[in-house]
Coordinates of C-alpha atoms and ligand atoms in Angstrom, one line a residue:
X1 CA 0.0 0.0 0.0
X2 CA 1.6 3.3 -1.1
X3 CA 0.3 6.8 -1.1
X4 CA 0.0 8.7 -4.3
X5 CA 2.0 11.7 -3.1
X6 CA 2.7 14.6 -5.3
X7 CA 6.5 14.4 -5.2
X8 CA 6.9 18.0 -6.4
X9 CA 4.8 19.3 -3.5
X10 CA 6.6 17.1 -1.1
X11 CA 9.9 18.4 -2.3
X12 CA 8.8 21.9 -1.8
X13 CA 7.3 21.2 1.7
X14 CA 10.5 19.5 2.8
X15 CA 12.7 22.0 1.0
X16 CA 14.6 19.3 -0.7
X17 CA 14.8 21.0 -4.0
X18 CA 12.8 20.4 -7.2
X19 CA 14.6 17.1 -8.1
X20 CA 13.1 14.8 -5.5
X21 CA 11.0 13.1 -8.3
X22 CA 14.3 12.3 -10.0
X23 CA 16.1 10.8 -7.0
X24 CA 14.6 7.4 -6.8
X25 CA 11.1 7.8 -5.3
X26 CA 9.4 7.0 -8.6
X27 CA 11.8 4.2 -9.3
X28 CA 11.2 2.8 -5.9
X29 CA 7.4 2.6 -6.5
X30 CA 7.9 1.1 -9.9
X31 CA 10.2 -1.6 -8.4
X32 CA 7.8 -2.2 -5.5
X33 CA 4.9 -2.7 -7.9
X34 CA 7.0 -5.1 -10.0
X35 CA 8.1 -7.1 -6.9
X36 CA 4.6 -7.3 -5.6
X37 CA 3.0 -8.5 -8.8
X38 CA 5.8 -11.0 -9.3
X39 CA 5.1 -12.6 -5.9
X40 CA 1.3 -12.5 -6.2
X41 CA 0.9 -9.6 -3.7
X42 CA -1.4 -6.7 -3.9
X43 CA 0.1 -3.3 -4.9
X44 CA -2.4 -0.6 -4.1
X45 CA -2.1 3.2 -4.4
X46 CA -4.1 5.4 -2.0
X47 CA -5.8 8.4 -3.5
X48 CA -3.6 11.5 -3.0
X49 CA -6.4 13.2 -1.2
X50 CA -6.9 10.4 1.4
X51 CA -6.1 12.1 4.8
X52 CA -4.0 9.3 6.2
X53 CA -2.2 11.5 8.8
X54 CA -5.2 13.8 9.8
X55 CA -7.6 10.9 10.4
X56 CA -7.8 9.1 13.8
X57 CA -7.2 5.4 13.2
X58 CA -9.3 4.6 16.3
X59 CA -12.5 6.6 15.8
X60 CA -12.3 8.1 12.3
X61 CA -12.3 11.7 13.5
X62 CA -10.5 14.0 11.0
X63 CA -8.5 17.0 12.0
X64 CA -8.6 20.2 9.8
X65 CA -4.9 20.8 10.4
X66 CA -1.9 18.8 11.4
X67 CA 1.6 20.4 11.3
X68 CA 4.7 18.4 10.4
X69 CA 6.1 19.1 13.8
X70 CA 3.2 17.3 15.5
X71 CA 4.8 13.8 15.8
X72 CA 2.1 12.4 18.1
X73 CA -1.5 12.2 16.9
X74 CA -3.7 13.5 19.6
X75 CA -7.4 12.8 19.0
X76 CA -9.7 15.4 20.5
X77 CA -12.7 13.1 20.1
X78 CA -11.7 9.8 21.6
X79 CA -8.5 10.7 23.4
X80 CA -6.2 8.5 21.4
X81 CA -2.5 9.5 21.6
X82 CA -0.5 7.6 19.0
X83 CA 2.7 8.0 16.9
X84 CA 1.8 10.1 13.9
X85 CA 3.3 7.7 11.3
X86 CA 1.9 4.6 13.1
X87 CA -1.6 6.3 12.9
X88 CA -1.2 6.9 9.2
X89 CA 0.0 3.4 8.6
X90 CA -3.1 2.0 10.4
X91 CA -5.3 4.2 8.3
X92 CA -3.6 3.1 5.0
X93 CA -4.0 -0.6 6.1
X94 CA -7.7 -0.1 6.6
X95 CA -8.0 1.9 3.3
X96 CA -6.2 -1.0 1.5
X97 CA -8.5 -3.6 3.0
X98 CA -11.6 -1.5 1.9
X99 CA -10.1 -1.2 -1.6
X100 CA -9.6 -4.9 -1.9
X101 CA -13.1 -5.6 -0.6
X102 CA -14.6 -3.2 -3.1
X103 CA -12.6 -4.7 -5.9
X104 CA -13.9 -8.2 -5.0
X105 CA -17.5 -7.0 -4.5
X106 CA -17.5 -7.6 -0.8
X107 CA -18.7 -5.3 1.9
X108 CA -16.0 -4.0 4.3
Ligands
LIG201 ZN1 -10.2 9.4 17.8

């Protein structure tokens, strides 16, 4: 499961210069897709507008804003306090499961 991140925007946000898309991110995704398909695994791409970081993986509440410096996701609805990246990974896992269910005509 990968996110369809706009690499040019990411490069600007992280101030890494305009060549991030040339330095291997795109190649990494191409290789990952190839490896997954070769081994019979699913390669899924999340919509670039899916709010994996801003959404609480416990209750589904979505924050309007979340700065890059906020490393702990603090949910104001259910009180969950969780590592920001772990929270996003849990959301992407659920998103991927839903995608597969939809693809196979099953309810999530
Ligand atoms: Zn929550």
